[in-house]
Amino acid sequence: MLEAVFSNWILPTLRVSTPLIFAALGGMWCERSGVVQIGLEGIMLVGAFFAAVVTHSTQNPWWGLGAGMVAGLVLSLGYGLTVLKLKANQIVAGTAFNLFAMGVPPFLSMIWYDSTGSTPVIPSEALFRSAPLFLMVASVVLSAVFYHRSKFGLRVRFAGEHPKALESAGISVQGKRWQGIALSGMLAGLGGATLSIYLASSFSRNMSSGRGFIALAAVILGKWLPIPTVVACLLFGFTELLQIRLQGVVLWGERPVPVQWIQILPYLITIVVLAFAMGRTRAPKALGGVE
Amino acid sequence: MRNILRPLGFVLLSALAVLSVPAASAQIRVGLVLERSGKDDKSFNASAYQGLKRAEKELGVMTKTVEAPDNAAYESLQRAFAEKKFDLIIAVGFHQLESVKKNAARFPGQKFLLVDEDAKAPNVRSVMFEEHEGSYLVGALAALHAPGGKVGFIGGMDVPLIRRFETGYAAGAKKINPKMQVLSNYLGVTGEAWNNPPKAKELALDQFNRGAEVIFVAAGNSGVGVFDAAAERKKLAIGVDSNQNWLKPGFILTSMLKRVDEAVFDSVKLYKEGKFSTGLIRYGVKSKGVDYSLDEHNARLVSETDKKQLEQLRTEIVKGKIKVPDYYLIQKK
């Protein structure tokens, strides 16, 4: 019984939530440092692509995972350059990076594989079995510990909450923001990598399919705090799973519940949670501000 | 904001790509507008693209292919071809119906080919496939490989076209085993459903857990997720549109072929020979416009007796002895 619950509900929920949790933790660090990060979707996509490419050519998922992380980091540093150095509007720049990221995989896969936006299938021996799950748990624990119990966490929070105070203590606000952006790139890149080399066996076009934006919603739902953010991701993952499980189930009468009603569930639950179970949320005070 | 910017940017870029084609001489020029899943979806769009490439090689026509970034782009992509005076403009997928109607009226001098819908316009050749008939055959084959009495179906976006696959498949499975239970799931109700392999894999694992032995998937790019699940659980899957047997040899029982490639090639050929006709053309099991695939990758899976039984069913469908339920007709009632 317990084993069935684990393999039918808990494990699948964790699997579905893994890319969301990586990306959401990244988004949380970035936004806590005071920089809006709507580019998670694009970072995930690029991470997924490079992870698939490198895993395919080395036949080793760890190299792929590293490549996804580095690709995410590079893209996020580009974003940092535009918003921190060049002071571009963060929403506009983030949108631009998302658009840019959508175009990168088709362009490169055309050169490498003569294919518009998908990579060759990776044999199952070269895919992850469960390592990303443990890695995800480790990132959650590390994020929570560093956020609440370290100087680094405190300073990142100040960069987003009260940059002037941080500055008067002689610490560079920009420095903390660079670090926040870099963290978001690496973590969302990892999240993307888990899509292509853990949950699937190749990269296919636009395979992030909105997960970056769901992760962003989880950050807001989780009040920009590590554990609540992760819980929000798990909630989204669980509703997705519920949606899968409830399709075609007969609740009453003879006909199954129409699929449209079940498809509404994730949105419905989100609205209900946002409206009733949450209370007030407050974004980091200096979020999106230009210094 | 993102919703406005994304399509706009892509439409502009794609339109530029179309416009940059140099005006050619007397050579026949064919423009192909694919859906967002693109020419490498290993499925429906890939089939159309292969048909066009064959036409280019064998008929010596000039071709140009564009992929729509989303459903809002079809109209401008088709129009860009029309304005460049392309002779034949091919639109693939039911999403393109409305834009083909508009552009066909705006450019009455040019010919259009629409796959998967009926545009009912004087200069449009509409090609539709009897998906339910082909699905019936693979449903029967699935049942022959599911002694436990459970098979599964996974659809992409929940639209009548995919429902049509499902009803045909279920009828075929029940023909072999009247007590057959058909599990059915859909990935979603938006276009994202065609591009979400991880979710398709979860759906398939769930169906295998519930006892399905064979799963038929009609979900574009997402289909590979189902093949992954089949390989992981050592079960069987059935591909769709193109021959997908090679994707996971040994775990793909067969593929329900929809010969979009034939339809595209035939139309270009007819155009070249001056015999292009407009109106609605149907491809069914009779003309092998829908079929199941046999090749070296599934030779070990499909036995001679299986084949005989399927050929028997095909003959009965062609003769009208078997009436395969058609979701389009069911829906109208």
XYZ file of C-alpha atoms in Angstrom:
624
model
C 0.000 0.000 0.000
C 2.624 2.497 1.128
C 4.831 1.409 -1.722
C 2.013 1.947 -4.226
C 1.397 5.445 -2.911
C 5.082 6.156 -3.255
C 5.492 4.857 -6.798
C 2.143 6.131 -8.093
C 1.953 9.524 -6.427
C 4.997 10.724 -4.546
C 7.699 9.743 -7.024
C 5.824 11.044 -10.110
C 5.035 14.325 -8.307
C 8.712 14.757 -7.508
C 9.671 13.921 -11.075
C 7.241 16.378 -12.618
C 8.260 19.083 -10.133
C 12.023 18.699 -10.496
C 12.529 21.138 -13.410
C 10.134 23.585 -11.760
C 11.958 23.487 -8.435
C 15.385 24.100 -9.981
C 14.091 27.034 -12.010
C 12.035 28.487 -9.164
C 14.955 28.422 -6.725
C 17.018 30.252 -9.332
C 14.232 32.773 -9.832
C 13.950 33.284 -6.102
C 17.649 34.090 -5.640
C 17.619 36.473 -8.560
C 14.505 38.329 -7.493
C 15.633 38.461 -3.869
C 18.710 40.311 -5.028
C 16.417 42.896 -6.602
C 16.412 41.856 -10.262
C 13.247 40.716 -12.024
C 13.853 37.390 -13.731
C 11.229 36.594 -16.360
C 13.858 34.925 -18.516
C 13.615 31.570 -16.716
C 11.705 30.043 -19.619
C 14.443 30.911 -22.084
C 17.224 29.788 -19.765
C 15.503 26.427 -19.285
C 15.131 26.000 -23.017
C 18.794 26.703 -23.715
C 19.839 24.503 -20.784
C 17.709 21.647 -22.105
C 19.168 22.011 -25.571
C 22.836 22.040 -24.608
C 22.333 19.239 -22.113
C 20.869 17.069 -24.875
C 23.615 17.982 -27.343
C 26.475 17.254 -24.968
C 24.895 14.080 -23.570
C 24.383 12.856 -27.101
C 27.966 13.457 -28.115
C 29.663 12.257 -24.912
C 27.082 9.598 -23.971
C 27.449 10.781 -20.393
C 24.579 12.674 -18.747
C 26.851 14.349 -16.189
C 28.670 16.240 -18.920
C 25.267 17.145 -20.323
C 24.081 18.399 -16.970
C 27.194 20.537 -16.673
C 26.687 21.891 -20.168
C 23.081 22.809 -19.388
C 24.230 24.658 -16.302
C 26.978 26.530 -18.137
C 24.629 27.438 -21.000
C 22.129 28.815 -18.491
C 24.899 30.735 -16.758
C 26.135 32.296 -19.993
C 22.637 33.388 -21.007
C 21.942 34.850 -17.572
C 25.244 36.757 -17.580
C 24.185 38.273 -20.892
C 21.000 39.311 -19.190
C 22.993 40.731 -16.297
C 25.068 42.751 -18.724
C 21.996 44.396 -20.231
C 20.165 45.149 -17.000
C 22.999 45.811 -14.549
C 25.633 47.423 -16.765
C 23.473 48.940 -19.466
C 20.459 49.604 -17.201
C 17.889 48.212 -19.614
C 14.325 47.738 -18.433
C 14.244 44.307 -16.834
C 10.906 43.173 -18.215
C 11.790 44.197 -21.753
C 15.274 42.688 -21.569
C 13.895 39.483 -20.044
C 11.349 39.187 -22.844
C 14.074 39.759 -25.408
C 16.181 37.014 -23.866
C 13.242 34.625 -23.933
C 12.746 35.336 -27.629
C 16.443 34.964 -28.275
C 16.539 31.646 -26.418
C 13.670 30.311 -28.511
C 15.698 30.914 -31.644
C 19.012 29.432 -30.493
C 18.164 25.690 -30.550
C 16.602 25.640 -34.040
C 19.525 27.638 -35.411
C 22.220 25.406 -33.936
C 20.406 22.122 -34.508
C 20.103 23.081 -38.154
C 23.892 23.397 -38.380
C 24.693 20.313 -36.313
C 21.905 17.872 -37.137
C 20.122 19.371 -40.139
C 16.966 19.548 -38.078
C 14.894 22.548 -37.057
C 14.846 22.286 -33.335
C 15.217 18.705 -32.227
C 18.237 16.617 -31.312
C 18.890 12.928 -32.012
C 17.502 10.464 -29.504
C 19.844 9.612 -26.635
C 20.013 5.884 -25.811
C 18.478 5.099 -22.443
C 21.806 3.897 -20.977
C 23.090 7.456 -21.290
C 20.112 9.024 -19.528
C 19.711 9.780 -15.835
C 17.809 7.303 -13.694
C 17.276 9.240 -10.487
C 20.364 11.355 -9.832
C 18.590 14.666 -10.632
C 16.087 13.985 -7.837
C 18.848 13.866 -5.236
C 20.506 16.874 -6.778
C 17.209 18.727 -6.548
C 16.802 17.881 -2.870
C 20.374 19.022 -2.252
C 19.700 22.351 -3.985
C 16.591 22.879 -1.892
C 18.419 22.210 1.349
C 21.403 24.360 0.354
C 19.170 27.206 -0.802
C 17.178 27.167 2.427
C 20.288 27.026 4.616
C 22.120 29.746 2.730
C 19.035 31.928 2.575
C 18.257 31.813 6.284
C 21.567 31.061 7.939
C 24.387 32.708 6.021
C 25.913 36.101 5.505
C 25.527 35.588 1.785
C 21.778 35.015 2.096
C 21.352 38.070 4.278
C 23.281 40.286 1.886
C 21.357 39.087 -1.150
C 18.136 39.867 0.707
C 19.370 43.323 1.576
C 20.317 43.986 -2.043
C 16.688 43.501 -2.942
C 15.126 44.974 0.160
C 17.278 47.880 1.189
C 20.231 48.390 -1.180
C 21.222 51.671 0.444
C 21.790 49.933 3.775
C 23.985 47.320 2.124
C 25.950 50.002 0.396
C 26.556 51.933 3.600
C 27.966 48.732 5.089
C 30.555 48.819 2.343
C 29.205 45.881 0.331
C 28.607 46.074 -3.389
C 24.920 45.851 -4.278
C 25.777 45.209 -7.908
C 28.000 42.336 -6.854
C 25.162 40.622 -5.009
C 22.870 41.127 -7.984
C 25.401 39.601 -10.343
C 25.552 36.625 -8.013
C 21.758 36.364 -7.886
C 21.529 36.439 -11.665
C 24.316 33.875 -12.027
C 22.571 31.560 -9.569
C 19.317 31.848 -11.489
C 21.103 30.986 -14.718
C 22.823 27.937 -13.308
C 19.781 26.595 -11.482
C 17.298 27.201 -14.322
C 19.861 25.710 -16.725
C 19.945 22.593 -14.533
C 16.144 22.551 -14.528
C 16.116 22.666 -18.304
C 18.702 19.893 -18.477
C 16.492 17.605 -16.405
C 13.779 18.035 -19.046
C 15.822 16.714 -21.931
C 18.131 14.133 -20.310
C 16.048 12.923 -17.384
C 12.330 13.278 -18.161
C 12.701 12.859 -21.932
C 15.367 11.400 -24.189
C 16.079 14.268 -26.559
C 15.487 17.960 -26.975
C 12.380 18.845 -28.901
C 11.226 22.232 -29.948
C 9.984 24.575 -27.205
C 9.987 21.661 -24.824
C 9.991 23.880 -21.747
C 6.362 24.626 -22.741
C 5.715 27.345 -20.185
C 7.485 25.742 -17.224
C 9.681 28.815 -16.712
C 6.621 30.976 -16.227
C 5.048 28.428 -13.892
C 8.274 28.493 -11.876
C 8.015 32.268 -11.698
C 4.445 31.945 -10.448
C 5.710 29.513 -7.818
C 8.228 32.105 -6.629
C 5.456 34.646 -6.154
C 3.122 32.094 -4.626
C 5.962 31.099 -2.288
C 6.427 34.708 -1.196
C 10.038 34.682 -2.455
C 10.999 32.256 0.336
C 12.849 28.993 -0.414
C 10.695 26.362 1.286
C 7.284 27.882 0.406
C 8.503 28.288 -3.186
C 9.392 24.612 -3.323
C 6.015 23.725 -1.804
C 4.324 25.817 -4.510
C 6.283 23.909 -7.174
C 5.230 20.616 -5.637
C 1.629 21.844 -5.648
C 1.856 22.672 -9.357
C 3.511 19.319 -9.994
C 0.831 17.527 -8.035
C -2.045 19.229 -9.867
C -0.411 18.279 -13.148
C -0.292 14.700 -11.965
C -3.876 14.885 -10.713
C -4.830 16.110 -14.145
C -3.164 13.044 -15.639
C -4.735 10.611 -13.174
C -8.274 11.973 -13.256
C -8.652 11.872 -17.033
C -11.145 9.225 -18.008
C -12.056 8.443 -14.400
C -15.753 7.937 -13.787
C -16.710 9.842 -10.652
C -20.451 9.408 -10.905
C -22.961 8.114 -13.437
C -21.661 6.421 -16.529
C -19.611 8.980 -18.371
C -16.152 10.094 -17.330
C -15.542 13.678 -16.299
C -15.018 15.751 -19.471
C -11.339 16.362 -20.033
C -11.763 20.137 -20.138
C -12.936 20.193 -16.544
C -9.872 18.286 -15.459
C -7.588 20.530 -17.478
C -8.935 23.496 -15.490
C -7.703 22.027 -12.201
C -4.181 23.464 -12.027
C -5.446 26.961 -12.753
C -8.384 26.608 -10.400
C -6.229 25.366 -7.557
C -3.732 28.171 -8.159
C -6.456 30.801 -7.998
C -7.978 29.305 -4.888
C -4.628 29.089 -3.140
C -3.707 32.617 -4.171
C -7.018 34.031 -3.039
C -7.636 32.216 0.214
C -4.720 30.293 1.620
C -2.011 32.841 1.206
C -2.639 36.102 2.892
C -0.608 39.080 1.764
C 2.496 38.774 -0.327
C 5.090 41.429 -0.625
C 7.736 41.484 -3.275
C 11.291 42.530 -2.378
C 11.079 46.296 -2.007
C 13.755 47.239 -4.506
C 12.732 44.618 -7.072
C 13.181 45.894 -10.597
C 14.603 49.225 -9.421
C 17.502 50.796 -11.254
C 20.353 51.870 -9.064
C 3.363 41.676 -23.423
C 5.286 38.544 -24.252
C 2.181 37.251 -26.003
C 2.206 40.140 -28.403
C 5.916 40.422 -28.950
C 6.749 36.819 -29.564
C 4.456 36.126 -32.514
C 5.067 39.562 -34.004
C 8.824 39.191 -34.095
C 8.616 35.753 -35.599
C 6.094 36.699 -38.213
C 8.295 39.549 -39.344
C 11.354 37.325 -39.519
C 9.540 34.520 -41.271
C 7.962 36.922 -43.728
C 11.413 38.306 -44.505
C 12.654 34.774 -45.128
C 9.878 34.218 -47.632
C 10.339 37.554 -49.336
C 14.042 37.025 -49.824
C 13.395 34.335 -52.439
C 14.510 35.645 -55.810
C 11.812 35.846 -58.449
C 12.384 32.864 -60.711
C 11.484 32.247 -64.326
C 9.051 29.698 -65.677
C 9.890 27.057 -63.094
C 6.925 26.023 -60.978
C 7.256 27.353 -57.458
C 5.708 25.653 -54.481
C 5.533 27.132 -51.004
C 4.929 24.957 -47.959
C 3.648 26.347 -44.664
C 4.157 23.920 -41.787
C 2.713 23.924 -38.307
C 4.685 24.989 -35.263
C 5.950 21.487 -34.532
C 8.036 21.833 -37.677
C 9.614 19.667 -40.344
C 11.421 17.538 -37.783
C 8.446 16.437 -35.741
C 9.187 12.924 -37.079
C 5.472 12.771 -37.703
C 2.812 14.741 -39.552
C 4.798 17.780 -40.716
C 7.854 15.657 -41.459
C 5.726 13.624 -43.838
C 4.558 16.710 -45.733
C 8.116 17.953 -45.981
C 9.365 14.625 -47.341
C 6.635 14.654 -49.981
C 7.674 18.113 -51.094
C 11.362 17.226 -51.203
C 10.514 14.244 -53.374
C 8.575 16.516 -55.695
C 11.543 18.852 -55.874
C 13.847 16.010 -56.851
C 11.612 14.099 -59.235
C 9.566 16.885 -60.766
C 12.132 19.658 -60.794
C 9.968 22.231 -59.107
C 11.330 25.004 -56.914
C 10.242 24.714 -53.288
C 10.405 26.813 -50.165
C 9.377 25.705 -46.695
C 8.515 27.846 -43.691
C 7.460 26.869 -40.189
C 4.932 28.887 -38.258
C 6.060 29.910 -34.772
C 2.418 29.830 -33.642
C -1.127 29.774 -34.922
C -1.280 33.517 -35.481
C 1.406 33.390 -38.152
C -0.247 31.223 -40.808
C -2.076 33.982 -42.591
C 0.935 36.214 -43.120
C 3.183 33.306 -44.105
C 0.748 32.112 -46.751
C 0.214 35.654 -47.968
C 3.944 36.219 -48.298
C 4.091 33.238 -50.666
C 1.041 34.428 -52.581
C 2.372 37.931 -52.995
C 5.602 36.503 -54.337
C 3.460 34.770 -56.972
C 4.142 31.231 -55.893
C 2.109 28.879 -58.092
C 1.002 26.467 -55.434
C 0.799 27.174 -51.721
C 0.546 24.179 -49.428
C -0.884 24.627 -45.951
C -0.532 21.701 -43.584
C -2.811 21.153 -40.614
C -6.362 21.984 -39.599
C -5.226 25.122 -37.778
C -4.655 26.748 -41.163
C -8.263 26.450 -42.372
C -9.389 30.031 -41.702
C -6.244 31.641 -43.073
C -6.388 29.525 -46.247
C -9.988 30.607 -46.760
C -9.011 34.271 -46.473
C -5.940 34.054 -48.669
C -7.634 31.917 -51.313
C -10.286 34.590 -51.684
C -7.685 37.344 -51.785
C -5.539 35.585 -54.394
C -8.015 33.803 -56.695
C -5.389 33.352 -59.416
C -3.198 31.076 -57.323
C -3.797 27.521 -56.182
C -3.766 26.251 -52.627
C -3.517 22.811 -51.099
C -4.926 22.384 -47.624
C -4.223 19.195 -45.692
C -6.589 17.962 -42.959
C -9.497 20.342 -43.514
C -12.002 21.243 -46.210
C -11.741 24.903 -47.243
C -14.633 24.755 -49.755
C -13.109 27.397 -52.061
C -12.830 27.302 -55.886
C -9.018 27.483 -55.953
C -8.289 25.172 -53.028
C -7.639 21.459 -53.176
C -8.531 20.061 -49.765
C -7.135 16.712 -48.739
C -8.562 14.797 -45.830
C -7.531 11.436 -44.478
C -9.801 8.753 -43.128
C -7.786 8.532 -39.925
C -10.435 6.433 -38.237
C -9.947 3.621 -40.773
C -6.179 3.432 -40.286
C -6.620 3.743 -36.528
C -9.080 0.850 -36.674
C -6.406 -1.380 -38.189
C -3.732 -0.481 -35.621
C -6.354 -0.838 -32.873
C -6.941 -4.399 -34.017
C -3.196 -5.050 -34.046
C -2.873 -3.566 -30.552
C -5.611 -5.905 -29.305
C -3.798 -8.903 -30.804
C -0.816 -7.953 -28.641
C -2.799 -7.260 -25.480
C -3.941 -10.612 -24.101
C -4.631 -8.926 -20.769
C -7.501 -6.966 -22.316
C -6.247 -3.413 -21.847
C -4.813 -1.010 -24.409
C -4.162 2.709 -24.178
C -4.550 5.819 -26.295
C -2.727 9.121 -25.769
C -3.776 12.155 -27.763
C -2.064 15.528 -28.078
C -4.438 18.443 -28.112
C -8.028 17.477 -27.402
C -9.638 18.304 -30.763
C -12.121 16.419 -32.977
C -9.341 15.274 -35.331
C -7.557 13.401 -32.540
C -10.839 12.093 -31.155
C -11.311 10.570 -34.577
C -8.097 8.579 -34.148
C -9.291 7.466 -30.744
C -12.750 6.233 -31.737
C -11.383 4.305 -34.715
C -8.662 2.758 -32.569
C -11.083 1.714 -29.834
C -13.464 0.174 -32.388
C -10.631 -1.821 -33.963
C -9.455 -3.105 -30.579
C -13.002 -4.108 -29.646
C -13.442 -5.922 -32.936
C -10.718 -8.354 -31.854
C -11.712 -8.490 -28.200
C -15.219 -7.206 -27.387
C -14.282 -6.908 -23.718
C -11.258 -4.748 -24.493
C -10.790 -1.816 -22.169
C -9.341 1.303 -23.798
C -7.622 3.809 -21.510
C -7.534 7.280 -22.968
C -5.652 10.451 -22.068
C -5.010 13.820 -23.661
C -2.030 16.058 -23.051
C -3.916 19.285 -23.040
C -6.249 21.720 -24.709
C -3.690 24.181 -26.106
C -0.954 24.016 -28.741
C 1.650 23.257 -26.035
C 0.232 19.736 -26.024
C 2.166 18.902 -29.205
C 5.538 19.833 -27.637
C 5.577 18.223 -24.217
C 7.370 14.833 -24.209
C 7.909 14.736 -20.419
C 4.176 14.959 -19.786
C 3.439 12.366 -22.474
C 5.879 10.039 -20.743
C 4.119 10.460 -17.394
C 0.756 9.751 -19.049
C 2.153 6.612 -20.658
C 3.768 5.353 -17.436
C 0.423 5.845 -15.737
C -1.411 3.852 -18.401
C 1.167 1.052 -18.217
C 0.727 1.030 -14.429
C -3.003 0.634 -14.947
C -2.381 -2.450 -17.050
C -2.224 -1.215 -20.652
C -0.035 -3.407 -22.832
C 0.028 -1.314 -26.002
C -0.358 2.463 -26.303
C -1.252 4.311 -29.498
C -0.027 7.914 -29.428
C -1.177 10.753 -31.687
C 0.554 13.773 -30.208
C 3.167 15.254 -32.577
C 6.521 15.950 -30.926
C 5.243 14.695 -27.576
C 5.002 11.142 -28.934
C 8.668 10.384 -28.206
C 7.844 10.545 -24.493
C 5.483 7.599 -24.940
C 8.149 5.634 -26.808
C 10.579 6.298 -23.936
C 8.024 4.974 -21.456
C 7.440 1.859 -23.576
C 11.173 1.141 -23.739
C 11.536 1.710 -20.004
C 8.692 -0.668 -19.134
C 9.416 -3.132 -21.961
C 5.922 -2.620 -23.373
C 4.707 -1.573 -26.821
C 3.718 1.710 -28.405
C 2.206 2.600 -31.771
C 3.450 5.637 -33.679
C 1.536 7.977 -35.912
C 1.543 9.841 -39.247
C 5.118 9.073 -40.393
C 6.736 5.683 -39.992
C 8.162 6.023 -36.474
C 9.208 2.384 -36.010
C 12.912 3.298 -36.153
C 12.728 5.605 -33.131
C 12.738 2.736 -30.587
C 13.153 -0.509 -32.525
C 11.535 -3.422 -30.731
C 9.169 -1.281 -28.701
C 7.133 0.284 -31.478
C 4.618 -2.242 -32.727
C 3.784 -0.279 -35.853
C 2.903 3.243 -36.964
C -0.437 4.420 -38.257
C 0.659 6.011 -41.494
C -1.043 9.043 -42.834
C 0.455 9.488 -46.258
C 0.646 13.266 -46.244
C 3.801 12.851 -48.325
C 1.786 11.109 -51.039
C -0.910 13.777 -50.933
C 1.632 16.570 -51.273
C 3.603 14.821 -54.000
C 0.477 13.892 -55.973
C -0.834 17.434 -55.856
C 2.420 18.945 -57.091
C 2.590 16.326 -59.815
C -0.960 17.011 -60.939
C -0.199 20.714 -60.957
C 2.826 20.178 -63.146
C 0.834 18.035 -65.554
C -1.927 20.613 -65.677
C -4.422 18.229 -64.098
C -4.708 19.946 -60.735
C -8.249 19.683 -59.452
C -9.799 21.531 -56.556
C -12.399 20.407 -54.070
C -12.274 17.742 -51.404
C -10.174 14.606 -51.922
C -10.296 11.765 -49.397
C -7.488 9.326 -48.670
C -8.598 6.105 -46.956
C -7.417 2.520 -46.454
C -8.651 1.708 -49.946
C -5.981 3.836 -51.626
C -3.541 3.122 -48.763
C -3.603 6.834 -47.982
C -3.866 5.633 -44.398
C -2.057 2.441 -43.538
C 0.050 0.669 -40.945
C 3.807 0.428 -41.372
C 5.884 -2.710 -41.714
C 9.659 -2.560 -41.926
C 12.792 -4.225 -40.572
C 12.299 -2.553 -37.180
C 9.004 -4.231 -36.375
C 9.360 -7.401 -38.457
C 9.855 -9.475 -35.299
C 6.784 -7.993 -33.642
C 4.139 -8.432 -36.306
C 3.509 -12.085 -37.216
C 2.146 -13.513 -40.455
C -1.183 -14.317 -38.807
C -1.403 -10.720 -37.557
C -0.890 -9.487 -41.091
C -3.503 -11.834 -42.497
C -6.039 -10.685 -39.978
C -5.353 -7.019 -40.719
C -5.592 -7.549 -44.470
C -8.915 -9.324 -43.903
C -10.158 -6.293 -41.952
C -8.909 -3.904 -44.611
C -10.838 -5.762 -47.312
C -13.973 -5.683 -45.194
C -13.654 -1.936 -44.637
C -13.112 -1.328 -48.346
C -16.127 -3.486 -49.223
C -18.216 -1.638 -46.688
C -18.836 -4.728 -44.550
C -17.257 -2.979 -41.578
C -18.427 0.522 -40.820
C -15.709 2.222 -38.790
C -17.233 4.799 -36.437
C -16.257 8.294 -37.563
C -15.994 10.892 -34.801
C -16.800 13.703 -37.234
C -20.180 12.098 -37.926
C -20.772 11.200 -34.281
C -20.063 14.788 -33.356
C -22.595 16.141 -35.825
C -25.419 14.119 -34.308
